[in-house]
Coordinates of C-alpha atoms and ligand atoms in Angstrom, one line a residue:
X1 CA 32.5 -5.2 -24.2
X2 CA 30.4 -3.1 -21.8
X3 CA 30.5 0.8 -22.6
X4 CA 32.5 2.7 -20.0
X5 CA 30.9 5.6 -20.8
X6 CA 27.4 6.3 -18.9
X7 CA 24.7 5.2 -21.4
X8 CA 21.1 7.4 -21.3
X9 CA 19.9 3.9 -20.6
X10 CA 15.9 3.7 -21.5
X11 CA 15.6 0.2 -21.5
X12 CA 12.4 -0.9 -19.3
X13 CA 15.1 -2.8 -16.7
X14 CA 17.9 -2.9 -16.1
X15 CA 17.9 0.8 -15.6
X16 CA 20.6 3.0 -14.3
X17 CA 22.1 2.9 -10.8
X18 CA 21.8 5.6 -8.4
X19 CA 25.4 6.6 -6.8
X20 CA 24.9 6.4 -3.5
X21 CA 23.2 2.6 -4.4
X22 CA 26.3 1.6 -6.5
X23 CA 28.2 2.3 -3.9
X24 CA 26.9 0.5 -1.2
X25 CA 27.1 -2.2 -3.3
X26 CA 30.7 -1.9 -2.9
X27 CA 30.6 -2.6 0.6
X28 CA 32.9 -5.7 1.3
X29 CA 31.6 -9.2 1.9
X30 CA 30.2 -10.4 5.1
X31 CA 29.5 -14.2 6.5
X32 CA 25.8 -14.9 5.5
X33 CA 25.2 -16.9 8.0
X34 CA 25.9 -14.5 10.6
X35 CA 24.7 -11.4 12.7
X36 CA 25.2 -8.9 10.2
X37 CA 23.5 -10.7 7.2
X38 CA 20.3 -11.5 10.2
X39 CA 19.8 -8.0 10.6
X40 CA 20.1 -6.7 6.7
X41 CA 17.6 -9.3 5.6
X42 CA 15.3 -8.6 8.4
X43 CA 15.3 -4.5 7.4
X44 CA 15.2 -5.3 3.9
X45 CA 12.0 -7.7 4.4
X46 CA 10.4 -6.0 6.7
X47 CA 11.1 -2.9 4.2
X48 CA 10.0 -4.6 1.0
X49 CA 6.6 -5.4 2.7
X50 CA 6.2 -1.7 2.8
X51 CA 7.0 -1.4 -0.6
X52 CA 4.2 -4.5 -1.4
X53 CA 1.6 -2.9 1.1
X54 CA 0.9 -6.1 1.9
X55 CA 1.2 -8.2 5.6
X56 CA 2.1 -11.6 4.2
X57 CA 5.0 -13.3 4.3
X58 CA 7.6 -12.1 1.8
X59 CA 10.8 -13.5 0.3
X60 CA 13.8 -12.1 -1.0
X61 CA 15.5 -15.1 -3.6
X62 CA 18.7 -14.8 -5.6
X63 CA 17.3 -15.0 -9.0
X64 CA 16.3 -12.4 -11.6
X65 CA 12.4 -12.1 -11.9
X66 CA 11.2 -15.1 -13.7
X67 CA 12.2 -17.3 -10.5
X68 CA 10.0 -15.5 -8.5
X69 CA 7.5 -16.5 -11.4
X70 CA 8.6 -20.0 -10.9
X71 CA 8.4 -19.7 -7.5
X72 CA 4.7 -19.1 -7.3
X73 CA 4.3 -21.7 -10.1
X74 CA 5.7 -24.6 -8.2
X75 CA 4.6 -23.5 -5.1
X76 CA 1.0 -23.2 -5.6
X77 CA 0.1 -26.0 -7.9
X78 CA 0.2 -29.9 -9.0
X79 CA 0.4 -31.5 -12.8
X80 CA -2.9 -31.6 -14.3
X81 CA -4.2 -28.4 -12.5
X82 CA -6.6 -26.5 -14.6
X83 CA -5.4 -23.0 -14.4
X84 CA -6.2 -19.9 -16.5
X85 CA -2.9 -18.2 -18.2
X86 CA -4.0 -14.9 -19.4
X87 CA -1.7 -12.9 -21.8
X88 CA -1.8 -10.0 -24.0
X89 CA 2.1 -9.5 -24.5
X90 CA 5.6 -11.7 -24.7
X91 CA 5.7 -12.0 -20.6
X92 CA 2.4 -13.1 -20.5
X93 CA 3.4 -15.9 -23.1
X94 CA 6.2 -16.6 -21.0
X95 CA 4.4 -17.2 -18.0
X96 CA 1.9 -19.4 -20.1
X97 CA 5.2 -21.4 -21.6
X98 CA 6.5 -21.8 -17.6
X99 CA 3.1 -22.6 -16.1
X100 CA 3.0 -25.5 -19.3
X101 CA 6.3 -26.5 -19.0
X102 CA 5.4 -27.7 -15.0
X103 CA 2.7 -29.8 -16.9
X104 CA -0.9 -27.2 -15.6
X105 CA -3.7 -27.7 -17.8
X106 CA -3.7 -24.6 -19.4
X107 CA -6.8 -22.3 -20.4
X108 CA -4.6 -19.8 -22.5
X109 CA -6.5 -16.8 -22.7
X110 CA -5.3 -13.9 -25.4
X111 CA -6.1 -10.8 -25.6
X112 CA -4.9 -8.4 -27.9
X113 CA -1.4 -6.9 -27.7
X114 CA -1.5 -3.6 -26.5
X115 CA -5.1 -3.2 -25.3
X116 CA -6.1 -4.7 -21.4
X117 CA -7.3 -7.8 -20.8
X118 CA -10.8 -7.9 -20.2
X119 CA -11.5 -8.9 -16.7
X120 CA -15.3 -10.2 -17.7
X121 CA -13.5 -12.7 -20.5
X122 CA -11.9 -13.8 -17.4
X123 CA -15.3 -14.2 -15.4
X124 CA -16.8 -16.2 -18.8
X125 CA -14.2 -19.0 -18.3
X126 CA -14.1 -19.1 -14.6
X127 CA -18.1 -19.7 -14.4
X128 CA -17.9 -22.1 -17.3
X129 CA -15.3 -24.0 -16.1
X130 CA -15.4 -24.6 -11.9
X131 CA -12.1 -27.1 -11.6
X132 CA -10.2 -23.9 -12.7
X133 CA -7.8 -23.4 -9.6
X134 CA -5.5 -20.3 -10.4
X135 CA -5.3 -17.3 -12.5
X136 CA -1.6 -16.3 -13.5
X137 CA -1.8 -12.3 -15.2
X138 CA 0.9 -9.6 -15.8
X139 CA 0.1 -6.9 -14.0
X140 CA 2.1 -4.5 -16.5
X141 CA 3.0 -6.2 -19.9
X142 CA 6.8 -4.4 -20.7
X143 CA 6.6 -5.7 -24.0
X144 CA 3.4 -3.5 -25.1
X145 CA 3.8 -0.6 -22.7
X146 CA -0.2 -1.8 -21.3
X147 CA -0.8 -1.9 -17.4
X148 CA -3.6 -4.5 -16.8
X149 CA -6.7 -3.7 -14.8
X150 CA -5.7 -6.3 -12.1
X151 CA -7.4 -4.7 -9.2
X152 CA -10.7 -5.6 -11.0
X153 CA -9.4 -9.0 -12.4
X154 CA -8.7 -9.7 -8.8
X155 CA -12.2 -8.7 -7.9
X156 CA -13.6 -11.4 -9.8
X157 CA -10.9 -14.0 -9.6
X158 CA -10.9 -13.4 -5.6
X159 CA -14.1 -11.5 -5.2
X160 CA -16.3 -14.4 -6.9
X161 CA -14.5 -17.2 -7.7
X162 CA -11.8 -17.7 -4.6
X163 CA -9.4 -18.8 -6.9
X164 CA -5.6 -18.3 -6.4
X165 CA -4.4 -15.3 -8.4
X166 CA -0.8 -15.3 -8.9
X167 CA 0.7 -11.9 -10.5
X168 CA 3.7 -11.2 -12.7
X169 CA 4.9 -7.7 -10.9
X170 CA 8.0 -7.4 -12.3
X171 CA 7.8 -4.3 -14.6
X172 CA 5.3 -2.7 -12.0
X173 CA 6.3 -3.0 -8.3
X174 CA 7.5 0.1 -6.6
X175 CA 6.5 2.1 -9.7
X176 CA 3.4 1.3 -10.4
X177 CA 0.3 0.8 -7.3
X178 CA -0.3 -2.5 -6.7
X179 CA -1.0 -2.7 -3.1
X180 CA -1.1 -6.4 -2.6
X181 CA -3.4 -7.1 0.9
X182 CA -6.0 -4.8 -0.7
X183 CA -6.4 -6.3 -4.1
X184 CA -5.8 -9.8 -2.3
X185 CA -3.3 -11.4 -4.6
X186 CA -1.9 -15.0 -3.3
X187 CA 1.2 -14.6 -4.9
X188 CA 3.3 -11.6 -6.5
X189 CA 6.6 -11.7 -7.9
X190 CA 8.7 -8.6 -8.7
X191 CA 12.7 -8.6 -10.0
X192 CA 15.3 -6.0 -8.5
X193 CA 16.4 -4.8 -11.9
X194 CA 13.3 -2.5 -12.2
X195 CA 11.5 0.1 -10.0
X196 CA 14.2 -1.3 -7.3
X197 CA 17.2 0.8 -9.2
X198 CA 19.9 -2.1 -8.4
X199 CA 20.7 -4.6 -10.8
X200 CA 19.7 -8.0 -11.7
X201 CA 19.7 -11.0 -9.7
X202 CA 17.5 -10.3 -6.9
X203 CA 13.5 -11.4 -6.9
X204 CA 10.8 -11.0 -4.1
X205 CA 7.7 -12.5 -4.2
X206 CA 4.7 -12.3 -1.4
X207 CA 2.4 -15.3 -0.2
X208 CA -0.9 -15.2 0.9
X209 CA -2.2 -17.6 3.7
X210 CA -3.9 -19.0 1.0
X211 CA -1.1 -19.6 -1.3
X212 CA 0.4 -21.4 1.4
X213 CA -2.4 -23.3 2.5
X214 CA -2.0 -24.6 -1.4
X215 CA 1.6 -25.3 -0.5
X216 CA 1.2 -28.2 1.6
X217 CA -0.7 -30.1 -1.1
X218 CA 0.9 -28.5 -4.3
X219 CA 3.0 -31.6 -6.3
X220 CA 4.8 -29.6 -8.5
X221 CA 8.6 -30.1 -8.4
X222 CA 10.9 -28.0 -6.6
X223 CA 13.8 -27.3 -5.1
X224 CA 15.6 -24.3 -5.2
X225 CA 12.4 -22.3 -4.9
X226 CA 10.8 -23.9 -2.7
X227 CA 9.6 -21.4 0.0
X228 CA 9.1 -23.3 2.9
X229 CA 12.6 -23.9 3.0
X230 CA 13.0 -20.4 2.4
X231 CA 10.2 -19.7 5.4
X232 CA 12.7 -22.0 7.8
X233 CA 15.7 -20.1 7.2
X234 CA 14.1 -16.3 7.5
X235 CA 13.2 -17.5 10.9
X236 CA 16.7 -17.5 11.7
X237 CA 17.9 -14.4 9.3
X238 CA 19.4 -16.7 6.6
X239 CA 18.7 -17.7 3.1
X240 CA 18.3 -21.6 2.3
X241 CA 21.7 -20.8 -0.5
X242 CA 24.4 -18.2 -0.4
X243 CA 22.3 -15.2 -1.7
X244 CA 23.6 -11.7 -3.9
X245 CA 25.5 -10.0 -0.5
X246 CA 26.2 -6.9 -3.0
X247 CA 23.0 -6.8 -4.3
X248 CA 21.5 -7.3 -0.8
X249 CA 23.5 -3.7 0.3
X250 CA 21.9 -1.7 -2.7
X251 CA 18.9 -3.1 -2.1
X252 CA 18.7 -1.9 1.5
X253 CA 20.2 1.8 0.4
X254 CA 17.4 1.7 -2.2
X255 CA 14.4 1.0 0.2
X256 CA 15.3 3.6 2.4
X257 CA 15.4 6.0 -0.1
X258 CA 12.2 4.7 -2.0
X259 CA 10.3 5.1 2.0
X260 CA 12.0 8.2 2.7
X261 CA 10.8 9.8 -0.7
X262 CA 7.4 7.9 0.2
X263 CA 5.6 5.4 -2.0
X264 CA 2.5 7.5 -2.8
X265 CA 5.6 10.0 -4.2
X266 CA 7.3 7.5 -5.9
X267 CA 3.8 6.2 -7.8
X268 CA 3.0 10.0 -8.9
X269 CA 6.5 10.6 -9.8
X270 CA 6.0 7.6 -12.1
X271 CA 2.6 8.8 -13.4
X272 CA 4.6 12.3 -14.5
X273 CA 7.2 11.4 -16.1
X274 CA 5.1 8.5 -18.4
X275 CA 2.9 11.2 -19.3
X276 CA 5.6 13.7 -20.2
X277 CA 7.1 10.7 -22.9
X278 CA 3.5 10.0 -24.2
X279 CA 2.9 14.0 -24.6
X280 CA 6.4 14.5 -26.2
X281 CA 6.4 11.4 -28.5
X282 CA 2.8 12.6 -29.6
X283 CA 4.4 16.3 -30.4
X284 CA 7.0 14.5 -32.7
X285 CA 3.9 13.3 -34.6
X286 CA 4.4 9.4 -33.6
X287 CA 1.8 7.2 -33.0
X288 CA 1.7 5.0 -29.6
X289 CA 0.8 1.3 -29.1
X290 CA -1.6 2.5 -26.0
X291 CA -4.7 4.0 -27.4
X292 CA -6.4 4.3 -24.4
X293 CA -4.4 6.2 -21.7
X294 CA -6.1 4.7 -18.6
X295 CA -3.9 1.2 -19.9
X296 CA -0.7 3.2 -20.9
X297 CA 2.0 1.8 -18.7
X298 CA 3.6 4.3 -16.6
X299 CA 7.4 2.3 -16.3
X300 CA 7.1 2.2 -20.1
X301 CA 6.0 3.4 -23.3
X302 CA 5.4 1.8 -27.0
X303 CA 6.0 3.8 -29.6
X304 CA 4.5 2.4 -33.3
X305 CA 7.4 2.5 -35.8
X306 CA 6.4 5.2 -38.6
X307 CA 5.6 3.9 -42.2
X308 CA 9.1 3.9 -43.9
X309 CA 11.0 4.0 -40.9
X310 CA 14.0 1.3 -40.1
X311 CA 13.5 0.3 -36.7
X312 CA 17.0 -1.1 -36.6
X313 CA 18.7 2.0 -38.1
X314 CA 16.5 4.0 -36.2
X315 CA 17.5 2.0 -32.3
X316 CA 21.3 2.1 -33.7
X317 CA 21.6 5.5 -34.6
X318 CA 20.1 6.8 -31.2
X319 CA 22.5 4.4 -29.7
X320 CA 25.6 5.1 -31.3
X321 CA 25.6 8.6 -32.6
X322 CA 23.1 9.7 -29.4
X323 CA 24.2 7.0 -26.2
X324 CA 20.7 6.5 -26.2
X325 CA 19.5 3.1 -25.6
X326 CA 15.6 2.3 -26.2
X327 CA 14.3 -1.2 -26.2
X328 CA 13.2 -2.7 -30.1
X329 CA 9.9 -4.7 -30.0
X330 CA 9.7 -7.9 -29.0
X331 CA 7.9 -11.6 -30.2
X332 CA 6.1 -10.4 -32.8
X333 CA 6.1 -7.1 -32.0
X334 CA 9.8 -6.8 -32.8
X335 CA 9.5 -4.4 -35.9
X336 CA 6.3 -2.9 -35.2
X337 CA 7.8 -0.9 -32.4
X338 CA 10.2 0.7 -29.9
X339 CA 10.2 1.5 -26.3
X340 CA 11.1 3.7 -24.2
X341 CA 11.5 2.8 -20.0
X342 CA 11.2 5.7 -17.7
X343 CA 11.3 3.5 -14.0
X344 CA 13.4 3.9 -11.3
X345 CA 16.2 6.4 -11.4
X346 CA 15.2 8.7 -13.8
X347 CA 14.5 12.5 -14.8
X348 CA 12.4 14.4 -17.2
X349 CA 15.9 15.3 -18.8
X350 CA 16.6 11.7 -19.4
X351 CA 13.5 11.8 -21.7
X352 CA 14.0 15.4 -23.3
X353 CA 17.6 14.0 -24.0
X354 CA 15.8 10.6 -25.9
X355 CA 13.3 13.7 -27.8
X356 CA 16.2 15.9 -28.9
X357 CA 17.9 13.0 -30.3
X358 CA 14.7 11.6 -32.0
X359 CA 14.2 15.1 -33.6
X360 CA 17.4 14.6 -35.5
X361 CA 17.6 10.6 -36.1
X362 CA 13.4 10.3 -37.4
X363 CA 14.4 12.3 -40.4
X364 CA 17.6 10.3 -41.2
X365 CA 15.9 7.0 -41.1
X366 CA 13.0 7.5 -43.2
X367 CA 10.2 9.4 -41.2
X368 CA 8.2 12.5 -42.8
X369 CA 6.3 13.9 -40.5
Ligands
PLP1 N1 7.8 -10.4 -16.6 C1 7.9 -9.1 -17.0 C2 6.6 -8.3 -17.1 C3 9.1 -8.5 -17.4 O1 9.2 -7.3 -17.8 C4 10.3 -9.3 -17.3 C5 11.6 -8.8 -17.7 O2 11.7 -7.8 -18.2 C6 10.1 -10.7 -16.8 C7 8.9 -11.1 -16.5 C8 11.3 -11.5 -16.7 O3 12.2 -11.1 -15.7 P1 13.7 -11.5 -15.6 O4 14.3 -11.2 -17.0 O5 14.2 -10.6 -14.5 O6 13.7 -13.0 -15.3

């Protein structure tokens, strides 16, 4: 059963709803293959490019993130393709899983959880191996709390290689800089449940002329994602299916208030409040994931689970006794830590709230600081 009561939800997506956006989302229902719905997706596009800093073409798709993931998957490439799939996390290994499952020819390429990949590993490959035709990274790994360097991985995966360079956005865009034209990513998918501050089920995703130069010759199955269906019907303000109408309405409420606020805002608003959790958790003597700061993620945080500490005992207590939701670990990070979002809708007081209550629940659940 859903809690009525407003959780202090700190889960790195979904995250709490604005008012105003909830309640455009209340608007009623409109014909989406008419006037009104040719208008909203032409604002929201046109809006969202804003938001991507980017001039390429850019589609909104009813699906939560990872079919915008699939999307550039199955749009860029054929079976057999020899692609790097770099990961450091349990997104990266899901993109590696997708990317597999579509029958690439994987270079898997780990790197430690909660440290950066290393864009020169990258470079290593790509010189040894020149049939490599695409680079899939996260640009901000949720389940470690790390933000990638993908602005120099793009250097050398663009810069010297010209390979494709498809980016997993979806715990970064709108919260994080990733201005898309100038880093000159092919193809960048992002989920609505994040930095967008409306729920799941919408995904956006841009593509380069590059990307859709590798369109016309990519073999990959596809259907509902393909994007040149999705190109032919934004010429005429549509969507190839029925898309999210509600989710369409917050969208567009939340873009103009992301724009009015201003992106560079937004980004340094981010940047604040990720440093105020780091400082604060530090002060209550815990450790964090992130050693180096220039990698700590600024949508979330990974805090290492004290010696003697329940993890479980210690996410339930500040759930039920505190209406305090954090995120547990996950893959096999699961009981090695917690985290705490801090994206989209939310204030410094969310996070003093999650401190006061991990003042009193640390000491009933084993810790001694
Ligand atoms: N990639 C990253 C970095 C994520 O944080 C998530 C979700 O949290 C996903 C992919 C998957 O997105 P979704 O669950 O919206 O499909």
């Amino acid at each position: 059963m859903p809690n009525t009561m407003p959780q202090n939800l700190r889960t790195p997506g979904p995250t709490p709803i604005p008012v105003d956006i909830n309640e455009a989302m209340s608007d009623p229902m409109i014909n989406h293959r008419g006037p009104e719905f040719g208008e909203l997706i032409a604002k929201t596009t046109q809006q969202l490019k804003q938001v991507f800093m980017t001039k390429n073409d850019l589609y909104i798709l009813t699906a939560s993130g990872t079919g915008s993931l699939e999307a550039a998957i199955v749009n860029t490439l054929s079976p057999g393709d020899r692609v790097i799939a770099a990961t450091a996390g349990a997104f990266g290994d899901r993109f590696v899983d997708m990317v597999e499952a579509y029958g690439a020819d994987v270079k898997r390429m780990d790197f430690e959880w909660g440290s950066p990949m290393d864009p020169n590993e990258i470079r290593k490959v790509l010189m040894a191996e020149p049939e490599i035709k695409a680079v899939l990274v996260t640009h901000n790994e949720t389940s470690t709390g790390v933000t990638h360097p993908v602005e120099e991985i793009a250097q050398v995966v663009k810069g010297e290689f010209d390979k494709l360079l498809l980016v997993d956005a979806v715990s970064s865009l709108g919260c994080i800089p990733l201005p898309v034209d100038a880093w000159d990513c092919d193809m960048v998918g992002t989920a609505s449940q994040k930095g967008f501050m409306i729920p799941p089920g919408l995904s956006f995703i841009s593509v380069s002329e590059r990307a859709w130069e590798a369109q016309q010759t990519a073999k990959m199955p596809r259907f509902y994602f393909d994007l040149s269906m999705a190109k032919e019907y934004l010429a005429t303000g549509q969507t190839p299916f029925t898309p999210n109408l509600s989710a369409m309405y917050g969208l567009s409420k939340a873009l103009d208030v992301l724009l009015e606020e201003g992106m560079e805002n937004v980004f340094g608003r981010h940047s604040a409040i990720a440093q105020f959790t780091r400082d604060h958790m530090k002060e209550l003597g815990l450790e964090l994931l992130v050693t180096d700061e220039k990698y700590a993620s600024n949508t979330v945080t990974a805090v290492k689970i004290p010696d003697g500490v329940d993890n479980k005992a210690l996410v339930g207590k500040m759930r039920t006794e505190h209406n305090v939701v954090l995120a547990g670990g996950q893959g096999r990070m699961s009981n090695d830590i917690f985290r705490i979002g801090h994206l989209g809708a939310v204030a410094k007081s969310d996070i003093t709230d999650v401190v006061d209550a991990l003042k009193i629940v640390l000491p009933q659940v084993g810790f001694k600081s």
